[in-house]
Short mmCIF file of C-alpha atoms and ligand atoms in Angstrom, two decimals:
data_model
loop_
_atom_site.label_atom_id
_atom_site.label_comp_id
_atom_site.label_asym_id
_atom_site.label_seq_id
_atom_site.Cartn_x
_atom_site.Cartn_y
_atom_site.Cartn_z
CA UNK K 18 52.27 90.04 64.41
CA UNK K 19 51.24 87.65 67.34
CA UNK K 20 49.77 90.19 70.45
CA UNK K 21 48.41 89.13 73.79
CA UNK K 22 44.40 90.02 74.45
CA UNK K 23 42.67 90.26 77.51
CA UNK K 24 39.17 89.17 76.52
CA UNK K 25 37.49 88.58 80.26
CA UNK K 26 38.65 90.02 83.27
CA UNK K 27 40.35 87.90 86.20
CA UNK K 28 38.49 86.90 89.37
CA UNK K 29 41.64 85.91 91.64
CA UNK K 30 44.11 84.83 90.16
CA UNK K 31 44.71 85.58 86.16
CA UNK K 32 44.33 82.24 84.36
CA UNK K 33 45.34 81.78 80.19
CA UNK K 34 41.33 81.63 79.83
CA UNK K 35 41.58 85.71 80.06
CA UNK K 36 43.44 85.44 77.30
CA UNK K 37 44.00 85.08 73.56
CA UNK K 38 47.10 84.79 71.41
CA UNK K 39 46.49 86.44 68.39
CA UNK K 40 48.40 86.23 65.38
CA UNK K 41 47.73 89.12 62.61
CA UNK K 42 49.94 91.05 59.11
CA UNK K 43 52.63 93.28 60.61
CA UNK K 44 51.24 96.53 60.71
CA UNK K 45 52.47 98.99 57.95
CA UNK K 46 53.94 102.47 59.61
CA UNK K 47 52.27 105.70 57.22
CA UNK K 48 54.48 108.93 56.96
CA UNK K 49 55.92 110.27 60.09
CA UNK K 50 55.72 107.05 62.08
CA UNK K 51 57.60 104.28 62.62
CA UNK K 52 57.92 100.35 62.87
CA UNK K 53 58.95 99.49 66.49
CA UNK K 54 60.25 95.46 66.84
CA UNK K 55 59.45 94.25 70.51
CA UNK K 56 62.97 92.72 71.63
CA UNK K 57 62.08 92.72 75.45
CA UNK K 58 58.74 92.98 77.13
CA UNK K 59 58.73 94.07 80.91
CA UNK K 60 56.17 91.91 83.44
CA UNK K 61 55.21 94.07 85.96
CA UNK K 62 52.95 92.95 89.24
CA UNK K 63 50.79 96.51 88.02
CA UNK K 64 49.47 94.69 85.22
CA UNK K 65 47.41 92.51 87.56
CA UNK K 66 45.86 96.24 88.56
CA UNK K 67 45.22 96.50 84.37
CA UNK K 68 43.27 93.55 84.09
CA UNK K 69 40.98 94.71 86.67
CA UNK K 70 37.70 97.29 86.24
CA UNK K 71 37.93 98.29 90.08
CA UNK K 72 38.89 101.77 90.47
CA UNK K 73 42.72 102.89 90.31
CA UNK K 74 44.95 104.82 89.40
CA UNK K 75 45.15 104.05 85.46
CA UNK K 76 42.52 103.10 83.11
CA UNK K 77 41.94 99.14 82.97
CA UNK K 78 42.89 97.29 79.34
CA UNK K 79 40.02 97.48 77.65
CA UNK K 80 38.60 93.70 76.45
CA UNK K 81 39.87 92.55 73.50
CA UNK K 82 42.89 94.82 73.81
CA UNK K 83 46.24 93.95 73.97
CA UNK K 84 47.79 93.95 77.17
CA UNK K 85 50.04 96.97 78.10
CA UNK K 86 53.52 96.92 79.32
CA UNK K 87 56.98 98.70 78.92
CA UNK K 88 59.27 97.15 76.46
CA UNK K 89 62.33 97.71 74.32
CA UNK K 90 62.32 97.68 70.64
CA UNK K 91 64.22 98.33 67.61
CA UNK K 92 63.29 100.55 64.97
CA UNK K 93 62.74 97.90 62.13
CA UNK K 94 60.96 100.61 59.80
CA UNK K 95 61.47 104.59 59.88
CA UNK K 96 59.27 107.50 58.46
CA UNK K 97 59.98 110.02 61.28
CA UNK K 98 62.59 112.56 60.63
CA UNK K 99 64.01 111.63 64.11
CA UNK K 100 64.67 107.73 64.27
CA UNK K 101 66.88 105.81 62.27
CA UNK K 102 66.46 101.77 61.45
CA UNK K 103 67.94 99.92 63.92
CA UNK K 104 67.83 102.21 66.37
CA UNK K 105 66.74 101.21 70.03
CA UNK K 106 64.09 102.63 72.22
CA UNK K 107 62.33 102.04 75.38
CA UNK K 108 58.21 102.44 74.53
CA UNK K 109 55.08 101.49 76.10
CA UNK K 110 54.20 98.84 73.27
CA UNK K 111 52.64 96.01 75.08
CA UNK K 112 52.97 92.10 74.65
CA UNK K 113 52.99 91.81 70.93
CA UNK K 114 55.63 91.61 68.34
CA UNK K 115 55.49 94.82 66.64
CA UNK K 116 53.59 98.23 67.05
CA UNK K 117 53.43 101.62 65.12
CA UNK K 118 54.16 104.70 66.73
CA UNK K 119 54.21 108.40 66.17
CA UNK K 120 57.33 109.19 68.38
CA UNK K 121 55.46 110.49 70.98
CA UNK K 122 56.73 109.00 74.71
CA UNK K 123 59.50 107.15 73.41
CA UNK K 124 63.16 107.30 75.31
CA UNK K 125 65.73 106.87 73.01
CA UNK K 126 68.34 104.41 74.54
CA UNK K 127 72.04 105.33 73.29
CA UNK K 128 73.76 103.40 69.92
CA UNK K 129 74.47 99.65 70.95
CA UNK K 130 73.75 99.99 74.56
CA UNK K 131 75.55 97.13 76.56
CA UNK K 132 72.03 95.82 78.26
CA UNK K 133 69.28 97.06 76.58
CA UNK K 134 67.02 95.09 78.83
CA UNK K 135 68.54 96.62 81.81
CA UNK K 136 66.20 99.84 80.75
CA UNK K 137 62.96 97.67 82.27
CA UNK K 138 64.67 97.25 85.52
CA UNK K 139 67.77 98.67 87.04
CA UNK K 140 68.34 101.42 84.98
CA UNK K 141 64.50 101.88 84.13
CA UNK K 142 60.72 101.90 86.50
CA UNK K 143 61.96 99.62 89.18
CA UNK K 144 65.37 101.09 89.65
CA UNK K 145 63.54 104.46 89.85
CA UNK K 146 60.75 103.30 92.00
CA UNK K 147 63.68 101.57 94.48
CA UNK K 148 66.10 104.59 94.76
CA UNK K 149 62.89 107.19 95.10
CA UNK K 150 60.89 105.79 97.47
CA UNK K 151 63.92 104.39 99.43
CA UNK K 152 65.60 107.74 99.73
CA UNK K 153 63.13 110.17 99.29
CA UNK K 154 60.23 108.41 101.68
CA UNK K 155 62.42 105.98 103.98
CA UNK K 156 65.41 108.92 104.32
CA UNK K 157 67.87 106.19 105.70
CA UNK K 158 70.28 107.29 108.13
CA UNK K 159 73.84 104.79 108.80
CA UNK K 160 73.16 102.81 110.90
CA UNK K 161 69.91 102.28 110.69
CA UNK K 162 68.13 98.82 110.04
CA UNK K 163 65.65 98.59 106.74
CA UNK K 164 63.56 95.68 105.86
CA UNK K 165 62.32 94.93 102.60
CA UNK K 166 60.66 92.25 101.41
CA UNK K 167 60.15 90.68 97.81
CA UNK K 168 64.05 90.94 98.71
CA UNK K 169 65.51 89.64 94.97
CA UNK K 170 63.19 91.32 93.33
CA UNK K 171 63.13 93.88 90.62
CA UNK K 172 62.68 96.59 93.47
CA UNK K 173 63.28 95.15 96.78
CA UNK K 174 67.10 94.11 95.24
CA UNK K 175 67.71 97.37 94.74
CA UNK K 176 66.10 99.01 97.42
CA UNK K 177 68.25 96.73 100.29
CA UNK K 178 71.84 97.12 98.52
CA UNK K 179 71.06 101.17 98.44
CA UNK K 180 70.42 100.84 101.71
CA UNK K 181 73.64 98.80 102.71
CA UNK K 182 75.48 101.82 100.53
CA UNK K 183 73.87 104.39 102.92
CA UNK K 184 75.38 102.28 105.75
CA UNK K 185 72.38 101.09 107.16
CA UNK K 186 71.72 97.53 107.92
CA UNK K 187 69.65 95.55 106.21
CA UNK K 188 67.08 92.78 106.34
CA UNK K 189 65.49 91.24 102.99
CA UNK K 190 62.33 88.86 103.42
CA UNK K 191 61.87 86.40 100.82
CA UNK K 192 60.06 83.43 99.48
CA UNK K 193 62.29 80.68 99.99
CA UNK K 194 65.85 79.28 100.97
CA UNK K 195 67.22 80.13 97.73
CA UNK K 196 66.10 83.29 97.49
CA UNK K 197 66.98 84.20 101.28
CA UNK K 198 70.71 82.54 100.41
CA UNK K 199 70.85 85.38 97.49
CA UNK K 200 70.18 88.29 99.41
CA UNK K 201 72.78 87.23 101.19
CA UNK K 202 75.64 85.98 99.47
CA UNK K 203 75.00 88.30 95.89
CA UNK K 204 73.23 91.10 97.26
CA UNK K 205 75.18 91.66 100.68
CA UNK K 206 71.85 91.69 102.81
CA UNK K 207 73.09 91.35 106.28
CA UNK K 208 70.57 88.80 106.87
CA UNK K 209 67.22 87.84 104.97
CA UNK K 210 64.86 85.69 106.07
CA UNK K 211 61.95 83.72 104.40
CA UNK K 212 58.50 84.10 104.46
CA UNK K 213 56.85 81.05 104.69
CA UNK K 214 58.59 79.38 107.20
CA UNK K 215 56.41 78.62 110.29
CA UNK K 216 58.25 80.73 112.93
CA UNK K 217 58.83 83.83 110.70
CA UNK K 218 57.29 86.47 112.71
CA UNK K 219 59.96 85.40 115.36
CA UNK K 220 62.57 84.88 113.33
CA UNK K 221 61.54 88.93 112.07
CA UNK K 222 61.95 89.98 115.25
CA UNK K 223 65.19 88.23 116.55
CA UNK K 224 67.31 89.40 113.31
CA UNK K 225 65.65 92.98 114.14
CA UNK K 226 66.95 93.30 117.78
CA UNK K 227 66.76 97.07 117.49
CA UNK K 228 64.06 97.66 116.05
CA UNK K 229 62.82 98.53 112.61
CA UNK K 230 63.83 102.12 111.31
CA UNK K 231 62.09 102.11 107.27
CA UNK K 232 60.25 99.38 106.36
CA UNK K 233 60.21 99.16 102.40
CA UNK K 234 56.44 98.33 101.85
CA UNK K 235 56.08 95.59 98.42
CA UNK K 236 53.56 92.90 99.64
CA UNK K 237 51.39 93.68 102.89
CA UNK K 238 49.71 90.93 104.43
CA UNK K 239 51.28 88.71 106.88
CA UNK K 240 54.67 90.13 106.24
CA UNK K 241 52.88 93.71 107.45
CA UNK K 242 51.78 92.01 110.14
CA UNK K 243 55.06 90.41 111.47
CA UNK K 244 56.85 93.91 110.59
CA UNK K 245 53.96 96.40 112.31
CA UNK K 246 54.88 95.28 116.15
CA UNK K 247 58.73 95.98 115.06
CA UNK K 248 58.53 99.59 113.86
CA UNK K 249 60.43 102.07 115.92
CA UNK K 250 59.18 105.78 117.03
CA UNK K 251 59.34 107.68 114.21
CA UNK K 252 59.98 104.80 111.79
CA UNK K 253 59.27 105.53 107.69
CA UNK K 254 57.47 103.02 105.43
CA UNK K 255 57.25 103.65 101.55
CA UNK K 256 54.47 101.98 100.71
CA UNK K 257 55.34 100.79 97.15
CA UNK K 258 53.23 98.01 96.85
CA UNK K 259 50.56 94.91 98.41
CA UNK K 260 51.53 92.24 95.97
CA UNK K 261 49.74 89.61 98.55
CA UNK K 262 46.66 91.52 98.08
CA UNK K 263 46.53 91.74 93.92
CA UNK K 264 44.52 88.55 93.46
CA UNK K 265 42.11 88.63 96.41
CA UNK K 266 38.90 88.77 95.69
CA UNK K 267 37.73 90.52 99.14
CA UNK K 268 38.85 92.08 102.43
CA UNK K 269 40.80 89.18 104.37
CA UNK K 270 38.24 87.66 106.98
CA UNK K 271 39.03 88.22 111.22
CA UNK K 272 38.87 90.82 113.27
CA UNK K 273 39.25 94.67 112.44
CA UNK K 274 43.09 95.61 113.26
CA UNK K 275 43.20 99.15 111.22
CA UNK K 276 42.37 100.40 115.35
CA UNK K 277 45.36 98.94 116.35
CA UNK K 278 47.60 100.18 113.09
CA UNK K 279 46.17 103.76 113.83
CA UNK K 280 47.36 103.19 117.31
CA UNK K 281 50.83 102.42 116.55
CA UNK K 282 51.20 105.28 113.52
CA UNK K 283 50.01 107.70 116.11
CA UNK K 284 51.94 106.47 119.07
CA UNK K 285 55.15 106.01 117.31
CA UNK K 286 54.72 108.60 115.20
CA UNK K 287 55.45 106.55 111.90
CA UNK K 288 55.22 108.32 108.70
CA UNK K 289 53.72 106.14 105.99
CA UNK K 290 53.16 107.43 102.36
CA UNK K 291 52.31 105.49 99.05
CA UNK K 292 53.59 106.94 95.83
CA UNK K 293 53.03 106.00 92.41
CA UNK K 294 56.33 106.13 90.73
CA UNK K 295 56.45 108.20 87.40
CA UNK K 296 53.21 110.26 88.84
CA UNK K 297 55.45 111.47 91.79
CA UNK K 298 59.13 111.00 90.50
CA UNK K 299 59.24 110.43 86.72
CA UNK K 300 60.51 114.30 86.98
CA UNK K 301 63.58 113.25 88.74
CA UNK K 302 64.40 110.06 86.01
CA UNK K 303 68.26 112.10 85.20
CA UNK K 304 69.11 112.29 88.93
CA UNK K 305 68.56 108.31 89.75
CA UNK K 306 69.92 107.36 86.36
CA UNK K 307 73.08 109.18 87.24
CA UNK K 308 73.51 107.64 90.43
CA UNK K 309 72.83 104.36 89.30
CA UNK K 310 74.57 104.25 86.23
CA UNK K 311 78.13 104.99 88.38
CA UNK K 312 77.00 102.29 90.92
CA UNK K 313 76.69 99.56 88.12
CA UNK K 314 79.87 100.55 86.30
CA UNK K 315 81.74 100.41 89.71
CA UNK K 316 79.88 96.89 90.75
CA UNK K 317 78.37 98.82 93.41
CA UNK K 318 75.26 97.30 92.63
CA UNK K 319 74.31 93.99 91.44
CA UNK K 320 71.21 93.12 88.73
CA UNK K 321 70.05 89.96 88.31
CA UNK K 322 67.21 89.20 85.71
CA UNK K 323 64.94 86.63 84.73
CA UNK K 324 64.83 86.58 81.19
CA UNK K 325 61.93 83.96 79.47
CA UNK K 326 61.73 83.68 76.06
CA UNK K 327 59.57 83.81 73.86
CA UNK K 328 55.90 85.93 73.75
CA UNK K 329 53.79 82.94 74.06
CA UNK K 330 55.37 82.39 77.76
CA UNK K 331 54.06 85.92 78.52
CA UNK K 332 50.92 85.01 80.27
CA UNK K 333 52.74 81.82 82.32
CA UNK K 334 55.62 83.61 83.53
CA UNK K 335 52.99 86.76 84.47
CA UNK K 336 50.91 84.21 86.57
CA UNK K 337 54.45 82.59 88.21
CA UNK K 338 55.06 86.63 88.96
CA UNK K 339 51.97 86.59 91.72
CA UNK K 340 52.94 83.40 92.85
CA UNK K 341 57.41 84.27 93.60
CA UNK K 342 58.19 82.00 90.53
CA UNK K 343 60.05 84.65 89.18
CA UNK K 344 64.18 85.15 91.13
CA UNK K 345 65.18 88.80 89.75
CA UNK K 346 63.45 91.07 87.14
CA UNK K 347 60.88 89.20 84.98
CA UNK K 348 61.39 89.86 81.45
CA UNK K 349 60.44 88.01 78.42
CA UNK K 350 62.70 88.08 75.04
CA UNK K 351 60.22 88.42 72.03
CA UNK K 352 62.58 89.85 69.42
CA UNK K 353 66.15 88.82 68.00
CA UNK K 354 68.20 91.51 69.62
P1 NDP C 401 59.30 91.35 91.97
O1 NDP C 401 60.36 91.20 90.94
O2 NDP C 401 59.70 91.57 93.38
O3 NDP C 401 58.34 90.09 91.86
C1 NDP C 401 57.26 89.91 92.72
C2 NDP C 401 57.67 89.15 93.99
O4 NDP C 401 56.71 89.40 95.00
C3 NDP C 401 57.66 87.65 93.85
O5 NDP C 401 58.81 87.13 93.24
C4 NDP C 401 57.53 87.21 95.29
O6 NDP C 401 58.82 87.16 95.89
C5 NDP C 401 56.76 88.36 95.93
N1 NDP C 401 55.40 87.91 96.27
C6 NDP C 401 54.43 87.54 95.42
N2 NDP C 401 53.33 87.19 96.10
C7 NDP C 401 53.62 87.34 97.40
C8 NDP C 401 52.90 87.13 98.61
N3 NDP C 401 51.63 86.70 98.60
N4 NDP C 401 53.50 87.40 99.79
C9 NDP C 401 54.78 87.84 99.82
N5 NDP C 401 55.52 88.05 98.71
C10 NDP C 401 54.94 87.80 97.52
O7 NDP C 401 58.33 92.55 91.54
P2 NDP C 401 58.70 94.10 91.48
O8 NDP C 401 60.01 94.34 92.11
O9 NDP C 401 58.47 94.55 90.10
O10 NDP C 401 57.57 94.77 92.39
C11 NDP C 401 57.63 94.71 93.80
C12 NDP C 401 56.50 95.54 94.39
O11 NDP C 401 56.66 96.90 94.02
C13 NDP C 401 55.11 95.15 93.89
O12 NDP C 401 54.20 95.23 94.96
C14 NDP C 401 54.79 96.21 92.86
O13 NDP C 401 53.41 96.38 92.67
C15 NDP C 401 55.46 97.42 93.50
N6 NDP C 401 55.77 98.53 92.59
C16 NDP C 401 55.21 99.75 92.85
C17 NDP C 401 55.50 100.84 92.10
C18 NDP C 401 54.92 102.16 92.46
O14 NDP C 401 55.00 103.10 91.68
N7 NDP C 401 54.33 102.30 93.63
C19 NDP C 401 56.38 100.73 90.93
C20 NDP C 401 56.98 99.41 90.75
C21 NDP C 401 56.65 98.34 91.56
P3 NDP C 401 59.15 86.09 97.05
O15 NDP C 401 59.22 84.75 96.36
O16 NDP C 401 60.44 86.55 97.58
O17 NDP C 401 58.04 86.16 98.03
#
C-alpha cells in the first residue's frame, strides 16, 4: 500500500521535501468493513489549506498523516452487509492505494457508471460548488455579463457555460493563450482573456463595456483588482476562492485599499458572500446532480479533465495545481479501473 505523508508543513509554496512516499502490507478489512481500491484521487487547491496549521475551516493533516482528498474506489474486499466486490464508490480515502472503511460517508456510485471520475468534478464538489454559488449567490439574470476566472478550471468551466445557459454573457480570465482559446472555442465563453498579459486590466475593462453584473470569485489578487473598478451597482460576487493567496506567506506589501473596497461595496451596493461548499449546500447535492446530469447527456455542458497517472505524480501535479499547470480537473489515476 504506497500512501502520501505530510511530515513538515509548507512555508510558500509545497515542495516534495513535505513529503514522504510510503510503501506498507495492504491493510486487512475485520468484520463489517471493507477493502476500498483507490482508482482516482481528486487534487483539490483546499489541500494547500490542509497542509497548513493556521486557523480554518477544517482541521490541518496531522504530520506524518496521509494526505486527505476525495477519491473513487472499488470495493476490492467486502465484510459489510451493504457493499458488494467490485462495487464503486466515491470516499474520502486520501492519496494512497487502498484504505479500510466502515461504510460510514461513502456515496455509492451506480453499477458500471460511464465516468466514474466524473464524480470528483462535474458531477461531484466542483460541479456543486459551480452551480451553487453561481446561482444561488451570483442569481444571474439574461443578459447579464459574469466574469470568472480560473476560466477552464474544475469550477470556473462550469460556472461560465451555466452562465451562458442562463443567457448571460460571459467573460472567462485565464492563464494563458491556450487556455483563453478554450474558453472560447470548447466552452462557448463569449470572450476570455488572459491574465498575465501586460495590459490585462484594460483589456478587462474593454471586453466588459457594460459593466460587470456577478463576478465569480476563484483567485483574488490582481485579477480582484482589475475586476473591483468594473463592478456595477448592485453587482454579486461568490467568493469561492483566493487561489493567488494559498502560498503567501504574508499580507501583500503597499498601501491599505480595504478603505477603498468598503467604499465601492457600500456605494454600489455589491453583495459579496463566501461559502464553503458542502457546509452550506451539500444539502442540496440531488437538485444540482439532476440538473447537471440532463445538461451532460444533452452536451449542454462540456468536461474536460486532466487525468495524471500514477500516485507517485500526486505531489508534482498538486504543486503544478498552484502554479495553472493543470488545463481542466486535476485528477490522478492510481488504480486499474
Ligand atoms: P482549477 O481546476 O481552476 O485549478 C486552479 C487554477 O487556478 C489554475 O489552473 C490556474 O488557472 C488558477 N491559478 C492558480 N494560481 C493562480 C494565480 N496566482 N492567479 C490567478 N489564477 C491562478 O481549481 P478548482 O476549479 O478546483 O478551484 C478553483 C477555485 O475554487 C479555488 O480557489 C478553490 O479553492 C475554490 N473552491 C472553493 C470551494 C468552496 O467551497 N468555497 C470548493 C471548490 C473550490 P489559470 O492558469 O487559468 O490561471
Amino acid at each position: 500500500n504506497r500512501q502520501w505523508v505530510l511530515v513538515s508543513r509548507p512555508v510558500g509554496a509545497p515542495a516534495l521535501s513535505n513529503f514522504n512516499f510510503l510503501e506498507s502490507e495492504k491493510p486487512t478489512p475485520k468484520q463489517g468493513e471493507l477493502l476500498l481500491r483507490t482508482v482516482y484521487l481528486s487534487l483539490d487547491p483546499y489541500m494547500r489549506g490542509r497542509m497548513s496549521d493556521a486557523k480554518s475551516y477544517a482541521e490541518p493533516v496531522a504530520i506524518n498523516e496521509v494526505m486527505v482528498g476525495g477519491t473513487v474506489c472499488r470495493v476490492e474486499v467486502s465484510h459489510h452487509p451493504d457493499y458488494e466486490v467490485g462495487e464503486w464508490v466515491v470516499a474520502y480515502s486520501g492519496w494512497q492505494d487502498y484504505s479500510i472503511s466502515d461504510g460510514s460517508g461513502l456515496l455509492k456510485l451506480r453499477k458500471a457508471p460511464m465516468k466514474p471520475s466524473y464524480a470528483l468534478g462535474v458531477m461531484g464538489m466542483p460541479g456543486l460548488t459551480a452551480y451553487m454559488g453561481l446561482q444561488d449567490i451570483g442569481q444571474p439574470k439574461a443578459g447579464e455579463t459574469v466574469v470568472v476566472a480560473a476560466a477552464t478550471g474544475a469550477v470556473g468551466s462550469l460556472v461560465g457555460q451555466i452562465a451562458k445557459l442562463k443567457g448571460c454573457k460571459v467573460v472567462g480570465i485565464a492563464g494563458g493563450e491556450e487556455k483563453c482559446h478554450s474558453a472560447v472555442e470548447d466552452l462557448g465563453f463569449d470572450t476570455c482573456i488572459d491574465h498575465k498579459a501586460p495590459d490585462f486590466a484594460e483589456q478587462l475593462a474593454k471586453a466588459c463595456d457594460k459593466g460587470i453584473d456577478v463576478y465569480f470569485e476563484n483567485v483574488g489578487g490582481k485579477v480582484f483588482d482589475a475586476v473591483l473598478p468594473l463592478l456595477n451597482p448592485s453587482a454579486r460576487v461568490p467568493l469561492c476562492g483566493l487561489i493567488s493567496q494559498y502560498n503567501a506567506t504574508e499580507l501583500p506589501k503597499g498601501p491599505d485599499r480595504i478603505p477603498m473596497l468598503m467604499g465601492t461595496l457600500l456605494v454600489k451596493r455589491i453583495k459579496m458572500q463566501g461559502f464553503i461548499v458542502f457546509d452550506d449546500y451539500g444539502h442540496r447535492y440531488n437538485e444540482f446532480s439532476q440538473d447537471m446530469m440532463q445538461w451532460l447527456q444533452d452536451g449542454k455542458i462540456i468536461y474536460r479533465e486532466d487525468l495524471v497517472k500514477g500516485l507517485e505524480n500526486a505531489v508534482e501535479s498538486f504543486i503544478g495545481l498552484l502554479e495553472g499547470k493543470n488545463f481542466g480537473k486535476l485528477v490522478i489515476q492510481v488504480g486499474p479501473d
